[in-house]
CSV table of C-alpha atoms and ligand atoms in Angstrom, one decimal:
chain,number,residue,atom,x,y,z
A,224,MET,CA,155.1,133.9,113.7
A,225,ASN,CA,151.5,134.2,114.4
A,226,GLU,CA,150.8,137.9,114.7
A,227,ARG,CA,149.1,138.2,111.4
A,228,PRO,CA,145.4,139.0,111.6
A,229,ILE,CA,143.1,136.4,110.2
A,230,ALA,CA,143.2,137.0,106.5
A,231,GLU,CA,139.7,135.6,105.9
A,232,ALA,CA,139.4,134.6,102.4
A,233,THR,CA,135.6,134.6,102.3
A,234,PRO,CA,135.0,137.3,99.8
A,235,ARG,CA,132.7,140.2,100.1
A,236,SER,CA,129.4,138.7,99.3
A,237,ASP,CA,127.4,141.9,98.9
A,238,PRO,CA,127.7,142.7,95.3
A,239,ALA,CA,126.2,146.2,95.9
A,240,GLN,CA,129.3,146.9,97.9
A,241,ALA,CA,131.5,145.7,95.1
A,242,GLU,CA,133.1,148.7,93.4
A,243,VAL,CA,131.6,149.3,90.0
A,244,TRP,CA,135.0,150.0,88.5
A,245,ALA,CA,136.3,146.6,89.6
A,246,TYR,CA,136.2,143.4,87.6
A,247,ARG,CA,133.7,141.2,89.3
A,248,VAL,CA,135.0,137.6,89.2
A,249,LEU,CA,132.2,135.0,89.7
A,250,TYR,CA,133.8,131.7,90.7
A,251,ASP,CA,132.5,128.4,92.0
A,252,GLY,CA,133.4,128.5,95.7
A,253,GLN,CA,132.9,124.7,96.0
A,254,CYS,CA,135.7,124.0,93.5
A,255,GLU,CA,139.2,123.7,94.8
A,256,ILE,CA,140.6,124.6,91.4
A,257,CYS,CA,138.6,127.8,91.3
A,258,GLN,CA,139.5,128.6,94.9
A,259,ALA,CA,143.2,128.1,94.1
A,260,CYS,CA,143.0,130.4,91.2
A,261,VAL,CA,141.3,133.0,93.4
A,262,SER,CA,144.3,132.7,95.8
A,263,TRP,CA,146.6,133.5,92.9
A,264,LEU,CA,144.4,136.4,91.8
A,265,LYS,CA,144.5,137.9,95.2
A,266,VAL,CA,148.3,137.7,95.3
A,267,LEU,CA,148.6,139.3,91.9
A,268,ASP,CA,145.9,142.0,92.5
A,269,ARG,CA,147.6,144.5,94.7
A,270,ASN,CA,145.5,147.4,93.6
A,271,ASP,CA,142.0,145.9,94.1
A,272,LYS,CA,141.2,145.8,90.4
A,273,THR,CA,139.1,142.7,91.0
A,274,VAL,CA,136.4,141.6,93.5
A,275,CYS,CA,136.0,137.9,93.8
A,276,LEU,CA,132.4,136.6,94.5
A,277,PRO,CA,131.5,133.0,95.0
A,278,VAL,CA,128.5,132.1,92.9
A,279,SER,CA,125.2,132.0,94.8
A,280,MET,CA,121.5,132.2,94.0
A,281,GLU,CA,121.3,135.5,96.0
A,282,ILE,CA,124.0,137.6,94.4
A,283,LEU,CA,123.5,136.8,90.7
A,284,PRO,CA,120.2,138.6,90.1
A,285,ALA,CA,121.5,141.6,92.0
A,286,LEU,CA,124.6,141.8,89.8
A,287,ASP,CA,123.3,141.3,86.3
A,288,SER,CA,120.2,139.8,84.9
A,289,ARG,CA,122.2,137.9,82.2
A,290,LEU,CA,123.9,135.7,84.7
A,291,ARG,CA,122.5,132.2,85.2
A,292,ILE,CA,123.6,130.1,88.2
A,293,ASP,CA,124.1,126.9,86.1
A,294,ASP,CA,126.2,128.8,83.5
A,295,CYS,CA,128.3,130.4,86.3
A,296,LEU,CA,128.9,127.1,88.0
A,297,ARG,CA,129.9,125.6,84.7
A,298,GLN,CA,132.7,128.1,83.9
A,299,LEU,CA,134.3,131.3,85.2
A,300,HIS,CA,132.3,134.5,84.5
A,301,VAL,CA,133.8,138.0,84.7
A,302,LEU,CA,131.7,141.1,84.7
A,303,THR,CA,133.9,144.0,83.4
A,304,PRO,CA,133.5,147.6,84.6
A,305,GLU,CA,132.0,148.3,81.2
A,306,GLY,CA,129.2,145.8,81.9
A,307,GLU,CA,130.5,143.2,79.5
A,308,VAL,CA,130.2,139.5,80.6
A,309,VAL,CA,133.3,137.4,79.7
A,310,VAL,CA,133.3,133.7,80.2
A,311,GLY,CA,135.6,130.7,80.4
A,312,TRP,CA,139.1,131.0,78.9
A,313,ASP,CA,138.4,134.5,77.7
A,314,ALA,CA,137.6,135.5,81.3
A,315,VAL,CA,141.0,134.0,82.4
A,316,ALA,CA,142.8,135.9,79.6
A,317,CYS,CA,140.9,139.1,80.4
A,318,LEU,CA,142.0,138.9,84.1
A,319,ALA,CA,145.6,137.9,83.2
A,320,ARG,CA,145.9,141.1,81.1
A,321,LEU,CA,145.3,143.2,84.3
A,322,PHE,CA,148.6,142.4,86.0
A,323,PRO,CA,152.2,142.9,84.7
A,324,PRO,CA,153.5,139.3,85.6
A,325,THR,CA,150.6,137.7,83.6
A,326,TRP,CA,150.0,140.4,81.0
A,327,LEU,CA,151.7,138.4,78.2
A,328,ILE,CA,149.7,135.3,78.9
A,329,GLY,CA,146.5,137.4,78.7
A,330,VAL,CA,147.5,139.1,75.4
A,331,LEU,CA,148.8,135.9,73.7
A,332,GLY,CA,145.8,134.0,75.1
A,333,GLN,CA,143.5,136.0,73.0
A,334,ARG,CA,145.4,135.5,69.8
A,335,PHE,CA,145.4,132.5,67.4
A,336,PRO,CA,146.3,129.7,68.0
A,337,PHE,CA,146.6,130.2,71.7
A,338,CYS,CA,143.0,131.2,72.2
A,339,HIS,CA,141.9,127.9,70.7
A,340,LEU,CA,144.4,125.9,72.8
A,341,GLY,CA,143.3,127.9,75.9
A,342,ARG,CA,139.7,127.3,75.3
A,343,PHE,CA,140.3,123.6,74.7
A,344,LEU,CA,142.3,123.2,77.9
A,345,TYR,CA,140.0,125.3,79.9
A,346,GLY,CA,137.0,123.2,78.6
A,347,PHE,CA,138.8,120.0,79.7
A,348,VAL,CA,139.5,121.2,83.2
A,349,ALA,CA,136.1,122.8,83.6
A,350,LYS,CA,134.4,119.5,82.6
A,351,ASN,CA,136.4,117.4,84.9
A,352,ARG,CA,137.1,119.6,87.9
A,353,TYR,CA,133.8,119.0,89.6
A,354,ALA,CA,134.6,115.3,90.1
A,355,LEU,CA,137.7,116.4,92.0
A,356,SER,CA,136.1,119.1,93.9
A,357,LYS,CA,133.6,117.4,96.2
A,358,CYS,CA,134.5,118.7,99.7
A,359,ARG,CA,133.2,117.7,103.0
A,360,GLY,CA,133.8,118.7,106.6
A,361,GLY,CA,132.9,122.3,105.9
A,362,ALA,CA,135.8,123.3,103.6
A,363,CYS,CA,133.1,124.1,101.1
A,364,ARG,CA,130.1,126.1,101.9
A,365,ILE,CA,128.8,127.9,99.0
A,366,ALA,CA,126.2,127.4,96.3
A,367,ARG,CA,124.9,123.9,96.8
A,368,PRO,CA,126.9,122.4,99.6
A,369,GLU,CA,124.4,119.9,100.8
A,370,SER,CA,124.1,118.0,97.6
A,371,VAL,CA,127.8,117.7,97.4
A,372,ARG,CA,128.9,117.2,101.0
A,373,ARG,CA,127.0,114.1,102.0
A,374,GLN,CA,127.8,111.8,99.1
A,375,ALA,CA,131.4,112.9,98.8
A,376,ARG,CA,133.8,110.2,99.6
A,377,PHE,CA,137.2,110.8,101.3
A,378,GLY,CA,139.0,109.9,98.2
A,379,ALA,CA,137.4,112.9,96.5
A,380,PHE,CA,138.0,115.1,99.5
A,381,TRP,CA,141.7,114.2,99.6
A,382,SER,CA,142.2,114.6,95.9
A,383,CYS,CA,140.5,118.0,96.2
A,384,TYR,CA,142.6,119.0,99.2
A,385,THR,CA,145.9,117.8,97.6
A,386,LEU,CA,145.1,119.4,94.3
A,387,GLY,CA,144.4,122.7,96.2
A,388,LEU,CA,147.8,122.5,97.8
A,389,PHE,CA,149.5,121.5,94.6
A,390,ILE,CA,148.2,124.4,92.6
A,391,ARG,CA,149.2,126.8,95.4
A,392,LEU,CA,152.6,125.2,96.1
A,393,PRO,CA,154.7,128.0,94.6
A,394,LEU,CA,152.7,130.5,96.7
A,395,VAL,CA,153.1,128.3,99.8
A,396,LEU,CA,156.9,128.1,99.3
A,397,LEU,CA,157.2,131.8,98.6
A,398,ALA,CA,155.2,132.7,101.7
A,399,GLY,CA,157.4,130.3,103.7
A,400,ALA,CA,160.6,131.9,102.4
A,401,MET,CA,159.3,135.4,103.0
A,402,ALA,CA,158.3,134.5,106.6
A,403,ALA,CA,161.8,133.1,107.1
A,404,VAL,CA,163.5,136.3,105.9
A,405,GLN,CA,161.3,138.3,108.3
A,406,ARG,CA,162.2,136.0,111.2
A,407,VAL,CA,165.9,136.4,110.5
A,408,LYS,CA,165.6,140.2,110.3
A,409,THR,CA,163.7,140.3,113.6
A,410,PHE,CA,166.2,138.0,115.2
A,411,GLU,CA,169.1,140.2,114.1
A,412,ARG,CA,167.3,143.3,115.4
A,413,THR,CA,166.6,141.8,118.8
A,414,TYR,CA,169.8,139.8,119.4
A,415,GLY,CA,171.1,140.6,122.9
A,416,LYS,CA,169.0,143.7,123.0
A,417,ARG,CA,167.0,145.4,125.7
A,418,LEU,CA,164.0,147.5,124.9
A,419,ASP,CA,163.2,150.2,127.5
A,420,LEU,CA,159.7,151.6,127.3
A,421,LEU,CA,157.3,153.8,129.4
A,422,ASP,CA,160.3,155.8,130.8
A,423,GLY,CA,162.0,152.6,131.9
A,424,LYS,CA,159.1,151.2,133.7
A,425,LEU,CA,158.8,148.4,131.2
A,426,SER,CA,161.8,146.6,129.8
A,427,ILE,CA,161.9,143.7,127.4
A,428,LEU,CA,165.1,141.7,127.7
A,429,PHE,CA,165.7,139.5,124.7
A,430,LEU,CA,167.3,136.2,125.7
A,431,ASN,CA,169.5,134.1,123.5
A,432,GLY,CA,171.5,130.9,123.6
A,433,VAL,CA,173.2,128.7,121.0
A,434,LEU,CA,170.5,126.1,120.7
A,435,PRO,CA,167.5,128.2,121.9
A,436,ASN,CA,168.3,130.6,119.0
A,437,THR,CA,167.0,128.0,116.5
A,438,VAL,CA,163.5,128.7,117.8
A,439,PRO,CA,163.2,132.4,116.8
A,440,LEU,CA,165.0,131.6,113.6
A,441,LEU,CA,162.8,128.7,112.6
A,442,PHE,CA,159.6,129.4,114.3
A,443,GLY,CA,159.6,133.1,115.0
A,444,GLU,CA,159.0,133.0,118.8
A,445,LEU,CA,161.5,135.2,120.6
A,446,PHE,CA,162.6,134.5,124.1
A,447,THR,CA,162.3,137.3,126.6
A,448,MET,CA,162.2,138.3,130.2
A,449,VAL,CA,159.9,141.2,130.9
A,450,LEU,CA,160.8,143.6,133.7
A,451,TYR,CA,157.9,145.7,134.8
A,452,ASP,CA,158.1,148.1,137.7
A,453,GLY,CA,160.8,146.0,139.4
A,454,ILE,CA,159.1,142.7,138.7
A,455,ALA,CA,161.0,140.2,136.6
A,456,VAL,CA,158.5,138.0,134.7
A,457,ASP,CA,159.6,134.6,133.1
A,458,PRO,CA,163.4,134.7,133.3
A,459,GLY,CA,164.1,132.1,130.6
A,460,SER,CA,165.7,128.7,130.6
A,461,PRO,CA,169.2,127.6,131.8
A,462,LYS,CA,170.4,127.7,128.3
A,463,MET,CA,169.7,131.4,128.2
A,464,ARG,CA,171.3,132.1,131.5
A,465,ARG,CA,174.5,133.7,130.1
A,466,SER,CA,172.5,136.1,128.0
A,467,LEU,CA,170.4,137.0,131.1
A,468,ALA,CA,173.5,137.5,133.2
A,469,ARG,CA,174.9,139.9,130.5
A,470,HIS,CA,171.7,141.9,130.6
A,471,LEU,CA,171.8,142.1,134.4
A,472,LYS,CA,175.4,143.4,134.3
A,473,ARG,CA,174.5,146.2,132.0
A,474,MET,CA,171.3,147.1,133.8
A,475,LYS,CA,171.2,149.2,137.0
A,476,ARG,CA,167.5,148.5,137.7
A,477,ARG,CA,166.6,146.7,141.0
A,478,ILE,CA,164.6,143.5,140.8
A,479,THR,CA,162.1,143.2,143.6
A,480,LYS,CA,160.2,140.0,142.7
A,481,VAL,CA,160.6,137.1,140.3
A,482,ILE,CA,157.4,135.7,138.8
A,483,ALA,CA,156.6,132.9,136.4
A,484,THR,CA,153.4,133.1,134.4
A,485,HIS,CA,153.4,129.3,133.9
A,486,ALA,CA,155.5,126.2,134.1
A,487,HIS,CA,156.8,125.9,130.6
A,488,GLU,CA,160.6,125.3,130.4
A,489,GLU,CA,161.5,128.5,128.6
A,490,HIS,CA,159.8,130.6,131.3
A,491,VAL,CA,160.9,129.0,134.5
A,492,GLY,CA,164.5,127.6,134.2
A,493,ASN,CA,166.2,130.6,135.9
A,494,LEU,CA,163.8,131.3,138.8
A,495,ASN,CA,166.1,130.1,141.6
A,496,TRP,CA,169.2,131.5,139.9
A,497,LEU,CA,167.7,135.0,139.3
A,498,SER,CA,166.4,135.0,142.8
A,499,ALA,CA,169.8,134.1,144.2
A,500,VAL,CA,171.7,136.8,142.2
A,501,SER,CA,169.2,139.5,142.7
A,502,GLY,CA,168.0,138.7,146.2
A,503,ALA,CA,164.4,139.1,145.0
A,504,PRO,CA,161.8,136.5,146.2
A,505,ILE,CA,160.1,134.1,143.8
A,506,TYR,CA,156.3,134.2,143.3
A,507,VAL,CA,154.4,131.5,141.5
A,508,SER,CA,150.8,130.3,141.4
A,509,PRO,CA,150.1,127.2,143.6
A,510,MET,CA,149.5,125.1,140.4
A,511,THR,CA,152.8,126.3,138.8
A,512,ALA,CA,154.6,125.4,142.1
A,513,GLU,CA,153.2,121.8,141.8
A,514,PHE,CA,154.3,121.5,138.2
A,515,LEU,CA,157.8,122.8,139.1
A,516,ALA,CA,158.6,120.7,142.2
A,517,PRO,CA,159.4,118.2,140.9
A,518,PHE,CA,159.7,119.4,137.3
A,519,LYS,CA,158.6,116.6,134.9
A,520,LYS,CA,161.1,115.2,132.4
A,521,LEU,CA,160.7,117.0,129.1
A,522,PRO,CA,160.5,115.3,125.8
A,523,TRP,CA,164.1,115.1,124.5
A,524,VAL,CA,163.7,117.6,121.7
A,525,ARG,CA,162.5,120.3,124.1
A,526,ALA,CA,165.1,119.3,126.7
A,527,THR,CA,167.9,119.5,124.1
A,528,ILE,CA,166.9,122.8,122.6
A,529,ILE,CA,165.5,124.8,125.5
A,530,GLY,CA,167.0,122.9,128.4
A,531,GLN,CA,165.6,120.8,131.2
A,532,PRO,CA,164.9,123.1,134.2
A,533,SER,CA,165.8,121.8,137.6
A,534,ASP,CA,163.1,121.5,140.3
A,535,LEU,CA,162.0,124.7,142.0
A,536,LYS,CA,163.7,125.1,145.3
A,537,GLN,CA,162.5,126.8,148.5
A,538,PRO,CA,162.1,129.5,149.4
A,539,TYR,CA,159.3,130.6,147.1
A,540,ASN,CA,156.0,132.3,147.7
A,541,LEU,CA,152.5,131.6,146.3
A,542,LEU,CA,150.8,134.3,144.3
A,543,GLU,CA,147.6,135.7,145.6
A,544,GLU,CA,145.1,138.0,143.9
A,545,VAL,CA,147.4,141.0,143.7
A,546,VAL,CA,151.1,141.6,143.5
A,547,GLU,CA,152.6,144.8,144.9
A,548,THR,CA,155.2,146.5,142.7
A,549,GLU,CA,157.4,149.5,143.3
A,550,SER,CA,154.8,152.0,142.4
A,551,THR,CA,151.5,150.1,141.8
A,552,ARG,CA,149.8,146.8,142.2
A,553,LEU,CA,149.1,144.2,139.6
A,554,GLU,CA,146.1,142.0,139.4
A,555,VAL,CA,146.8,138.2,139.0
A,556,ILE,CA,144.4,136.8,136.5
A,557,PRO,CA,144.1,133.0,136.0
A,558,THR,CA,144.2,132.4,132.3
A,559,PRO,CA,144.2,128.6,131.7
A,560,GLY,CA,144.2,127.3,128.2
A,561,HIS,CA,147.8,127.6,126.9
A,562,CYS,CA,148.4,125.3,129.9
A,563,ASP,CA,146.4,124.7,133.0
A,564,ASP,CA,148.5,126.8,135.4
A,565,HIS,CA,148.7,130.0,133.4
A,566,ILE,CA,148.3,133.4,135.0
A,567,ALA,CA,148.5,136.9,133.5
A,568,LEU,CA,149.4,140.2,135.3
A,569,TYR,CA,147.3,143.3,134.8
A,570,ASP,CA,148.1,146.9,135.7
A,571,PRO,CA,144.7,148.7,135.6
A,572,LYS,CA,146.3,152.1,136.0
A,573,GLU,CA,148.6,151.8,133.0
A,574,LYS,CA,146.0,149.5,131.2
A,575,LEU,CA,148.8,147.1,130.6
A,576,LEU,CA,148.5,143.3,130.4
A,577,LEU,CA,151.5,141.1,130.8
A,578,ALA,CA,149.9,138.2,129.0
A,579,GLY,CA,152.6,135.6,129.1
A,580,ASP,CA,151.6,132.9,126.6
A,581,ALA,CA,147.8,133.5,127.2
A,582,PHE,CA,147.8,135.4,123.9
A,583,MET,CA,150.1,134.2,121.1
A,584,GLY,CA,148.8,136.1,118.1
A,585,SER,CA,145.3,136.1,116.8
A,586,TYR,CA,146.1,133.1,114.6
A,587,PHE,CA,148.1,130.4,116.3
A,588,ALA,CA,148.1,127.1,114.5
A,589,THR,CA,150.8,124.9,116.2
A,590,PRO,CA,150.1,124.5,119.9
A,591,ASN,CA,151.7,121.8,122.0
A,592,PRO,CA,149.9,119.0,123.8
A,593,ASP,CA,149.3,121.2,126.9
A,594,VAL,CA,146.8,123.4,125.2
A,595,ASP,CA,143.1,123.2,126.0
A,596,SER,CA,141.5,125.5,123.5
A,597,ARG,CA,138.1,125.5,125.2
A,598,ARG,CA,139.6,126.7,128.4
A,599,TRP,CA,141.7,129.2,126.4
A,600,LEU,CA,138.4,130.6,124.9
A,601,ALA,CA,137.0,131.2,128.4
A,602,SER,CA,140.2,132.9,129.5
A,603,LEU,CA,140.2,135.2,126.5
A,604,GLU,CA,136.6,136.1,127.2
A,605,ARG,CA,137.7,137.1,130.7
A,606,LEU,CA,140.5,139.2,129.2
A,607,MET,CA,138.0,141.0,127.0
A,608,GLY,CA,136.4,142.4,130.2
A,609,LEU,CA,139.6,144.4,130.9
A,610,ASP,CA,140.5,147.8,129.6
A,611,ILE,CA,143.8,147.0,127.8
A,612,GLU,CA,145.9,149.5,125.9
A,613,ILE,CA,149.2,147.6,125.9
A,614,LEU,CA,149.4,143.9,125.6
A,615,VAL,CA,152.9,142.4,126.2
A,616,GLU,CA,153.2,138.8,125.1
A,617,GLY,CA,155.6,136.3,126.6
A,618,HIS,CA,157.5,135.8,123.4
A,619,GLY,CA,158.4,139.3,122.4
A,620,HIS,CA,155.4,140.9,120.8
A,621,ILE,CA,153.7,144.0,122.0
A,622,HIS,CA,150.3,145.0,120.7
A,623,THR,CA,149.4,148.6,121.2
A,624,MET,CA,148.2,151.8,119.5
A,625,ARG,CA,149.8,154.0,122.2
A,626,ALA,CA,152.0,156.7,120.8
A,627,ASP,CA,154.4,156.5,123.8
A,628,ILE,CA,155.4,153.1,122.7
A,629,PRO,CA,157.8,153.7,119.8
A,630,ASP,CA,157.9,151.5,116.7
A,631,PHE,CA,160.1,148.5,116.7
A,632,PRO,CA,159.6,146.3,113.6
A,633,GLY,CA,158.9,142.7,114.3
A,634,VAL,CA,158.2,143.4,118.0
A,635,VAL,CA,155.7,146.3,118.3
A,636,ILE,CA,152.5,145.5,116.5
A,637,ARG,CA,150.3,148.5,115.8
A,638,GLU,CA,147.0,146.9,116.6
A,639,ASP,CA,144.4,147.5,119.3
A,640,PRO,CA,144.9,144.7,121.9
A,641,LYS,CA,141.2,144.2,122.4
A,642,ARG,CA,140.7,143.8,118.7
A,643,ALA,CA,143.5,141.3,118.5
A,644,ILE,CA,142.0,139.3,121.3
A,645,SER,CA,138.6,139.5,119.7
A,646,ALA,CA,140.0,138.3,116.4
A,647,LYS,CA,141.6,135.3,118.2
A,648,LEU,CA,138.3,134.6,119.9
A,649,ASP,CA,136.5,134.6,116.6
A,650,TYR,CA,139.1,132.3,115.1
A,651,LEU,CA,138.9,129.8,118.1
A,652,ARG,CA,135.1,129.9,118.0
A,653,TRP,CA,135.1,129.1,114.3
A,654,LEU,CA,137.6,126.3,114.9
A,655,ARG,CA,135.4,124.9,117.7
A,656,GLU,CA,132.4,124.8,115.5
A,657,GLN,CA,134.4,123.2,112.7
A,658,ILE,CA,135.9,120.5,114.9
A,659,GLU,CA,132.6,119.7,116.7
A,660,THR,CA,130.8,119.3,113.4
A,661,GLY,CA,133.7,117.1,112.2
A,662,PHE,CA,133.4,114.8,115.2
A,663,GLN,CA,129.6,114.7,115.0
A,664,GLU,CA,130.0,113.6,111.4
A,665,GLN,CA,132.5,111.0,112.6
A,666,LEU,CA,135.2,112.2,110.3
A,667,PRO,CA,138.8,110.9,110.8
A,668,ILE,CA,141.0,113.4,112.7
A,669,ARG,CA,143.1,114.1,109.6
A,670,VAL,CA,140.1,115.1,107.7
A,671,ILE,CA,138.9,117.4,110.5
A,672,GLU,CA,142.4,118.9,110.6
A,673,ALA,CA,142.2,119.6,106.8
A,674,SER,CA,138.8,121.1,107.1
A,675,CYS,CA,140.2,123.5,109.8
A,676,PHE,CA,142.7,124.7,107.3
A,677,PRO,CA,140.8,125.0,104.0
A,678,TRP,CA,143.0,126.5,101.3
A,679,GLY,CA,140.4,129.1,100.7
A,680,ARG,CA,141.5,130.7,103.9
A,681,ARG,CA,144.6,132.7,103.2
A,682,THR,CA,146.4,131.9,106.4
A,683,SER,CA,146.1,128.2,105.8
A,684,TRP,CA,148.5,128.2,102.9
A,685,GLU,CA,150.5,131.3,103.9
A,686,THR,CA,151.7,129.6,107.2
A,687,CYS,CA,151.6,126.1,105.8
A,688,ALA,CA,155.4,125.8,105.1
A,689,THR,CA,156.3,127.2,108.6
A,690,ASP,CA,153.7,125.0,110.4
A,691,GLU,CA,154.8,121.8,108.7
A,692,CYS,CA,158.5,122.7,109.4
A,693,ILE,CA,157.5,123.1,113.1
A,694,ARG,CA,155.7,119.8,113.0
A,695,LEU,CA,158.7,118.0,111.5
A,696,LEU,CA,161.3,119.5,113.8
A,697,SER,CA,159.2,119.0,117.0
A,698,LEU,CA,158.4,115.4,115.9
A,699,GLY,CA,154.7,116.3,115.7
A,700,HIS,CA,154.7,117.8,119.2
A,701,PHE,CA,153.7,121.3,118.0
A,702,SER,CA,151.4,120.9,115.1
A,703,ARG,CA,148.1,121.6,113.4
A,704,THR,CA,146.9,118.2,114.6
A,705,GLU,CA,147.5,119.3,118.2
A,706,LEU,CA,145.2,122.3,117.5
A,707,VAL,CA,142.4,119.9,116.6
A,708,LYS,CA,143.1,117.7,119.7
A,709,SER,CA,143.2,120.8,121.9
A,710,PHE,CA,139.5,121.1,121.5
A,711,VAL,CA,138.8,117.6,122.7
A,712,ARG,CA,140.9,117.2,125.7
A,713,PRO,CA,139.4,115.0,128.4
A,714,ASN,CA,138.7,116.9,131.6
A,715,ALA,CA,141.3,114.9,133.5
A,716,SER,CA,142.8,116.1,136.7
A,717,PRO,CA,145.1,119.0,135.7
A,718,LEU,CA,147.5,118.3,138.4
A,719,PRO,CA,151.1,117.0,138.1
A,720,THR,CA,150.5,114.0,135.8
A,721,VAL,CA,149.2,116.3,133.1
A,722,TYR,CA,152.4,116.1,131.1
A,723,GLU,CA,152.3,112.3,130.8
A,724,VAL,CA,148.6,112.1,130.3
A,725,ARG,CA,148.7,114.5,127.4
A,726,MET,CA,151.9,113.2,125.9
A,727,SER,CA,150.4,109.7,125.7
A,728,ALA,CA,147.1,111.0,124.5
A,729,SER,CA,148.8,112.7,121.7
A,730,ASN,CA,150.6,109.5,120.5
B,120,ZN,ZN1,154.2,128.5,127.3
């Protein structure tokens, strides 16, 4: 669900770069109504006919000497490729004519009596919008943010934020529906499948189960066991056991070791079972072993859907710095952040990283209460030091540009793994700054959360429907609020009580 790159909505601010044949749209980046209209424009404009530029002192003189900042802040200005300046309602009609779905509005909008009606309504909104558009917490950052931000009251902030959502609501619902269709297609394609790659050295076994299936369908996370050079990584939960057994029956490959990357229930519930049926020894990190014996009681939603794993039983081995496989050796890399005990496995020869849940897409907005984003940042910085050509996630996504990995829609993502990690780092660093500023300004957590998802950022509204659905179904356990909290975790002892500590901290 989260593999999309960050679709940063901050427009190109260098007008010299803006193509001269494009319509240059000058909008007030502080105004939620203007930003919302820009979101619509970007959806309509598939052929880059327009370039949206937030009004600022710097860009106006470089664009056209006729443009004045106060005029531009008062109403929309469009600079046409012919060098004409169109303003207000006429600018709206001019833009509407560029796209088939809105063409009629554009044409009628310039005719009597609609042009008068349009100008009247536009004038009314333009006059009143500013009262609604006073943002704070960093959601606005354009022409004159300081003068607005300090005196803005929360009432104004929430009206602005709600209005922004309201204007985009059709887009939000459409994006949610399209994401749902994609999830169903990927689920269908992967149901019960095994994907053999690198001449059989790497296999992805997709795991299913009646209740676990709701997760890929609703949230987009697939359940998998990865088999790499004889090593079985994260063999799923008890509710996926039948599906794993079917895979093993069809597969002639020998399993030499069973490893868990971390102690989350969908990764560890079959460790003892798989070890018993395959005869392969179990390897876990010392911290994972502590989390697994005894395994803490899960919140009931997770226990019902994924299944409560039983305690890890002896015999098992503790992971050291390297793991021997059939033909090579893997480095064990501690990668706390997604949870404290997380490790990733790296094959330097193949330049392949079995990342587990240490990378869950560049944009990941609904973590659970185990996530510590500051530690996650440090782990990702460590991973940036590796030479990675193939990144295998713990939930069914493979990031690679390598031609020997064939296309598999919904699973193989053609993206340089290092660029994907770097994009995630950028996103987390931006969030950290946003959240730290929010706490310094003593903003309530809900306001900080909203400022981390400004509607001007495309991903904020594109994933809104899915994220809120996840929040609802997980009873708030996996949510955008948890993302904010994940930056302010107390540095409490990470050992076994962690579940309770964090659960209660999140209430
Ligand atoms: Zn996990």
